[in-house]
PDB file of C-alpha atoms in Angstrom:
ATOM      1  CA  MET A   1       0.026  -0.158   0.021  1.00  0.00           C
ATOM      2  CA  ASN A   2       1.370   3.611  -0.787  1.00  0.00           C
ATOM      3  CA  PHE A   3       0.212   5.470   2.277  1.00  0.00           C
ATOM      4  CA  ARG A   4       1.305   8.697   0.645  1.00  0.00           C
ATOM      5  CA  GLN A   5      -1.857   8.262  -1.600  1.00  0.00           C
ATOM      6  CA  ALA A   6      -4.226   7.792   1.635  1.00  0.00           C
ATOM      7  CA  GLY A   7      -4.775  11.504   1.901  1.00  0.00           C
ATOM      8  CA  HIS A   8      -3.462  14.757   3.643  1.00  0.00           C
ATOM      9  CA  HIS A   9      -4.911  13.527   7.151  1.00  0.00           C
ATOM     10  CA  VAL A  10      -2.393  10.569   7.130  1.00  0.00           C
ATOM     11  CA  THR A  11       1.162  11.394   8.285  1.00  0.00           C
ATOM     12  CA  LEU A  12       3.890   8.921   7.609  1.00  0.00           C
ATOM     13  CA  LEU A  13       6.535   8.810  10.655  1.00  0.00           C
ATOM     14  CA  ASP A  14       8.926   7.125   8.450  1.00  0.00           C
ATOM     15  CA  GLU A  15      12.645   8.517   9.265  1.00  0.00           C
ATOM     16  CA  PRO A  16      14.888   6.016  10.895  1.00  0.00           C
ATOM     17  CA  GLU A  17      16.103   8.705  13.305  1.00  0.00           C
ATOM     18  CA  GLY A  18      12.745   9.590  14.386  1.00  0.00           C
ATOM     19  CA  VAL A  19      10.325  12.803  13.360  1.00  0.00           C
ATOM     20  CA  THR A  20       8.050  14.776  15.748  1.00  0.00           C
ATOM     21  CA  VAL A  21       4.707  15.786  14.268  1.00  0.00           C
ATOM     22  CA  GLU A  22       2.597  18.615  16.190  1.00  0.00           C
ATOM     23  CA  LEU A  23      -0.959  18.167  16.096  1.00  0.00           C
ATOM     24  CA  PRO A  24      -2.351  21.445  17.353  1.00  0.00           C
ATOM     25  CA  GLU A  25      -6.162  20.691  16.965  1.00  0.00           C
ATOM     26  CA  VAL A  26      -5.497  17.705  19.587  1.00  0.00           C
ATOM     27  CA  HIS A  27      -2.949  19.512  21.591  1.00  0.00           C
ATOM     28  CA  ALA A  28      -0.416  17.002  21.197  1.00  0.00           C
ATOM     29  CA  THR A  29       3.070  16.068  19.580  1.00  0.00           C
ATOM     30  CA  VAL A  30       3.588  12.677  18.337  1.00  0.00           C
ATOM     31  CA  TRP A  31       7.248  11.264  17.962  1.00  0.00           C
ATOM     32  CA  GLY A  32       7.894   8.128  16.384  1.00  0.00           C
ATOM     33  CA  ARG A  33      10.652   6.280  14.428  1.00  0.00           C
ATOM     34  CA  CYS A  34      10.349   3.760  11.339  1.00  0.00           C
ATOM     35  CA  MET A  35      11.656   0.094  12.184  1.00  0.00           C
ATOM     36  CA  LEU A  36      13.765  -1.018   9.080  1.00  0.00           C
ATOM     37  CA  GLU A  37      14.823  -4.294  10.550  1.00  0.00           C
ATOM     38  CA  HIS A  38      14.503  -6.303  13.577  1.00  0.00           C
ATOM     39  CA  ASP A  39      18.200  -6.492  14.972  1.00  0.00           C
ATOM     40  CA  PRO A  40      19.875  -6.377  18.174  1.00  0.00           C
ATOM     41  CA  SER A  41      21.204  -3.063  17.454  1.00  0.00           C
ATOM     42  CA  ASN A  42      17.809  -1.543  16.497  1.00  0.00           C
ATOM     43  CA  LYS A  43      17.029   0.629  19.806  1.00  0.00           C
ATOM     44  CA  PRO A  44      13.315   1.747  19.070  1.00  0.00           C
ATOM     45  CA  MET A  45      13.376   4.472  21.806  1.00  0.00           C
ATOM     46  CA  ALA A  46      16.827   5.950  20.742  1.00  0.00           C
ATOM     47  CA  GLY A  47      16.339   9.541  19.817  1.00  0.00           C
ATOM     48  CA  SER A  48      12.924  10.204  21.733  1.00  0.00           C
ATOM     49  CA  PRO A  49      12.677  13.912  22.298  1.00  0.00           C
ATOM     50  CA  ALA A  50      12.112  15.621  25.705  1.00  0.00           C
ATOM     51  CA  ARG A  51       8.674  17.504  26.074  1.00  0.00           C
ATOM     52  CA  THR A  52       9.048  20.937  24.397  1.00  0.00           C
ATOM     53  CA  ARG A  53       5.684  22.454  25.046  1.00  0.00           C
ATOM     54  CA  ASP A  54       2.717  22.076  27.259  1.00  0.00           C
ATOM     55  CA  LEU A  55       1.412  19.668  24.818  1.00  0.00           C
ATOM     56  CA  TRP A  56       0.365  15.989  25.156  1.00  0.00           C
ATOM     57  CA  HIS A  57       3.595  14.240  24.582  1.00  0.00           C
ATOM     58  CA  ILE A  58       3.016  11.058  22.664  1.00  0.00           C
ATOM     59  CA  GLY A  59       5.475   8.388  21.250  1.00  0.00           C
ATOM     60  CA  MET A  60       5.340   5.267  19.148  1.00  0.00           C
ATOM     61  CA  ALA A  61       7.648   2.559  19.003  1.00  0.00           C
ATOM     62  CA  HIS A  62       7.777  -0.842  17.198  1.00  0.00           C
ATOM     63  CA  GLY A  63       9.734  -3.237  19.429  1.00  0.00           C
ATOM     64  CA  LEU A  64       9.577  -5.882  22.210  1.00  0.00           C
ATOM     65  CA  TYR A  65       8.907  -4.674  25.962  1.00  0.00           C
ATOM     66  CA  MET A  66      11.598  -6.611  28.086  1.00  0.00           C
ATOM     67  CA  ASP A  67      12.756  -6.314  31.644  1.00  0.00           C
ATOM     68  CA  TRP A  68      16.465  -7.703  30.883  1.00  0.00           C
ATOM     69  CA  GLU A  69      18.425  -5.057  29.256  1.00  0.00           C
ATOM     70  CA  ASP A  70      21.476  -7.477  28.429  1.00  0.00           C
ATOM     71  CA  SER A  71      19.310  -9.696  26.204  1.00  0.00           C
ATOM     72  CA  GLU A  72      20.267 -10.489  22.717  1.00  0.00           C
ATOM     73  CA  ARG A  73      16.613  -9.905  21.406  1.00  0.00           C
ATOM     74  CA  SER A  74      15.996  -7.648  18.680  1.00  0.00           C
ATOM     75  CA  SER A  75      14.405  -3.986  19.148  1.00  0.00           C
ATOM     76  CA  LEU A  76      14.189  -3.969  22.895  1.00  0.00           C
ATOM     77  CA  ILE A  77      12.268  -1.561  24.820  1.00  0.00           C
ATOM     78  CA  THR A  78      13.133  -1.584  28.342  1.00  0.00           C
ATOM     79  CA  PRO A  79      11.177  -0.352  31.757  1.00  0.00           C
ATOM     80  CA  ARG A  80      14.169   2.371  31.927  1.00  0.00           C
ATOM     81  CA  GLU A  81      13.735   3.758  28.483  1.00  0.00           C
ATOM     82  CA  ILE A  82      10.026   4.181  28.886  1.00  0.00           C
ATOM     83  CA  GLU A  83      10.337   5.720  31.961  1.00  0.00           C
ATOM     84  CA  ALA A  84      12.981   8.336  31.024  1.00  0.00           C
ATOM     85  CA  SER A  85      11.015   8.950  27.693  1.00  0.00           C
ATOM     86  CA  GLY A  86       8.743  11.474  29.592  1.00  0.00           C
ATOM     87  CA  PHE A  87       6.014  10.579  27.122  1.00  0.00           C
ATOM     88  CA  ASP A  88       2.593  10.758  28.323  1.00  0.00           C
ATOM     89  CA  TYR A  89       1.698   7.802  26.191  1.00  0.00           C
ATOM     90  CA  LEU A  90       3.643   5.609  24.533  1.00  0.00           C
ATOM     91  CA  ALA A  91       1.692   3.370  21.638  1.00  0.00           C
ATOM     92  CA  LEU A  92       3.902   0.077  21.065  1.00  0.00           C
ATOM     93  CA  GLY A  93       3.623  -1.965  17.940  1.00  0.00           C
ATOM     94  CA  HIS A  94       5.079  -5.730  17.869  1.00  0.00           C
ATOM     95  CA  VAL A  95       3.131  -7.796  20.341  1.00  0.00           C
ATOM     96  CA  HIS A  96      -0.325  -8.915  18.963  1.00  0.00           C
ATOM     97  CA  ALA A  97      -2.043  -8.895  22.414  1.00  0.00           C
ATOM     98  CA  HIS A  98      -3.396  -6.234  24.418  1.00  0.00           C
ATOM     99  CA  ARG A  99      -0.614  -5.171  27.435  1.00  0.00           C
ATOM    100  CA  GLN A 100      -0.361  -1.948  29.368  1.00  0.00           C
ATOM    101  CA  MET A 101       2.602  -1.061  31.330  1.00  0.00           C
ATOM    102  CA  ARG A 102       3.429   2.103  33.460  1.00  0.00           C
ATOM    103  CA  HIS A 103       6.746   3.222  33.962  1.00  0.00           C
ATOM    104  CA  GLY A 104       7.186   6.778  36.049  1.00  0.00           C
ATOM    105  CA  HIS A 105       4.589   8.986  34.265  1.00  0.00           C
ATOM    106  CA  THR A 106       4.399   7.157  31.198  1.00  0.00           C
ATOM    107  CA  LEU A 107       1.776   4.699  30.089  1.00  0.00           C
ATOM    108  CA  ALA A 108       2.987   2.433  27.418  1.00  0.00           C
ATOM    109  CA  CYS A 109       0.624   0.107  25.971  1.00  0.00           C
ATOM    110  CA  TYR A 110       0.450  -2.707  22.916  1.00  0.00           C
ATOM    111  CA  PRO A 111      -3.175  -2.256  21.782  1.00  0.00           C
ATOM    112  CA  GLY A 112      -3.672  -5.697  20.240  1.00  0.00           C
ATOM    113  CA  VAL A 113      -4.810  -6.007  16.657  1.00  0.00           C
ATOM    114  CA  PRO A 114      -8.397  -5.379  15.137  1.00  0.00           C
ATOM    115  CA  ALA A 115      -8.222  -8.671  13.010  1.00  0.00           C
ATOM    116  CA  ALA A 116      -8.763 -11.660  15.181  1.00  0.00           C
ATOM    117  CA  GLU A 117      -6.788 -14.048  12.928  1.00  0.00           C
ATOM    118  CA  LEU A 118      -3.630 -11.827  13.972  1.00  0.00           C
ATOM    119  CA  GLY A 119      -3.848 -11.851  17.749  1.00  0.00           C
ATOM    120  CA  THR A 120      -4.249 -14.197  20.418  1.00  0.00           C
ATOM    121  CA  ARG A 121      -7.971 -14.305  20.707  1.00  0.00           C
ATOM    122  CA  GLU A 122     -11.298 -15.024  18.670  1.00  0.00           C
ATOM    123  CA  THR A 123     -12.051 -11.119  18.113  1.00  0.00           C
ATOM    124  CA  GLY A 124     -10.016  -8.508  17.648  1.00  0.00           C
ATOM    125  CA  CYS A 125      -9.100  -5.656  19.925  1.00  0.00           C
ATOM    126  CA  VAL A 126      -7.896  -2.158  19.915  1.00  0.00           C
ATOM    127  CA  ALA A 127      -6.813   0.269  22.813  1.00  0.00           C
ATOM    128  CA  ILE A 128      -8.980   3.267  23.683  1.00  0.00           C
ATOM    129  CA  VAL A 129      -6.763   5.958  25.301  1.00  0.00           C
ATOM    130  CA  GLU A 130      -7.869   8.740  27.106  1.00  0.00           C
ATOM    131  CA  LEU A 131      -5.758  11.923  27.688  1.00  0.00           C
ATOM    132  CA  MET A 132      -7.588  14.448  30.139  1.00  0.00           C
ATOM    133  CA  PRO A 133      -5.747  17.529  31.638  1.00  0.00           C
ATOM    134  CA  GLY A 134      -4.458  17.078  35.201  1.00  0.00           C
ATOM    135  CA  LYS A 135      -4.946  13.192  35.079  1.00  0.00           C
ATOM    136  CA  ARG A 136      -2.250  10.361  34.130  1.00  0.00           C
ATOM    137  CA  ALA A 137      -2.964   8.712  30.599  1.00  0.00           C
ATOM    138  CA  HIS A 138      -5.610   6.020  30.888  1.00  0.00           C
ATOM    139  CA  ALA A 139      -5.992   3.155  28.374  1.00  0.00           C
ATOM    140  CA  GLU A 140      -8.683   0.351  28.180  1.00  0.00           C
ATOM    141  CA  GLU A 141      -8.649  -2.614  25.945  1.00  0.00           C
ATOM    142  CA  TYR A 142     -11.863  -2.550  23.344  1.00  0.00           C
ATOM    143  CA  VAL A 143     -12.900  -5.884  22.363  1.00  0.00           C
ATOM    144  CA  LEU A 144     -14.480  -5.674  18.791  1.00  0.00           C
ATOM    145  CA  GLY A 145     -17.823  -6.992  18.830  1.00  0.00           C
ATOM    146  CA  GLY A 146     -17.467  -6.786  22.832  1.00  0.00           C
ATOM    147  CA  LYS A 147     -17.446  -4.253  25.622  1.00  0.00           C
ATOM    148  CA  ARG A 148     -14.639  -2.454  27.193  1.00  0.00           C
ATOM    149  CA  LYS A 149     -12.506  -4.223  29.657  1.00  0.00           C
ATOM    150  CA  ARG A 150     -10.676  -2.298  32.610  1.00  0.00           C
ATOM    151  CA  LEU A 151      -7.022  -3.241  33.376  1.00  0.00           C
ATOM    152  CA  GLY A 152      -4.978  -2.494  36.508  1.00  0.00           C
ATOM    153  CA  ALA A 153      -2.227  -0.457  34.533  1.00  0.00           C
ATOM    154  CA  SER A 154      -4.490   2.374  33.645  1.00  0.00           C
ATOM    155  CA  GLY A 155      -4.876   4.218  36.849  1.00  0.00           C
TER     156      GLY A 155
END
């Protein structure tokens, strides 16, 4: 698919070094870097920028969340990196099951996948994320064809 033909409302975050996009209509900045290849040298959180203004600070990263920083696994994302990022919310990609974790101020979440056959359940799921002034980011798993399911890490 050529995403550049998707329309002006779609912005590709396709730079290996990362790119930040400001979205004033939703009072947010979004940073992400493309993933060229899964390899132990790929560091999905490398180069994540500090908050620059009083906007929601959102990140996107494709990799494997893991506590073991010395692992030889590819594209690691560690608790220390999540906490140091300062993001309000970090959208994660790679794992096809819904999972949330909070480190410091940052809520990180694998949303799951909308297509059931790609995930770990009979129905697909996505994450509904709420960013409210004065509160920490909150996410809920939304099972497609079902109802929201509250999870413990969202508080």
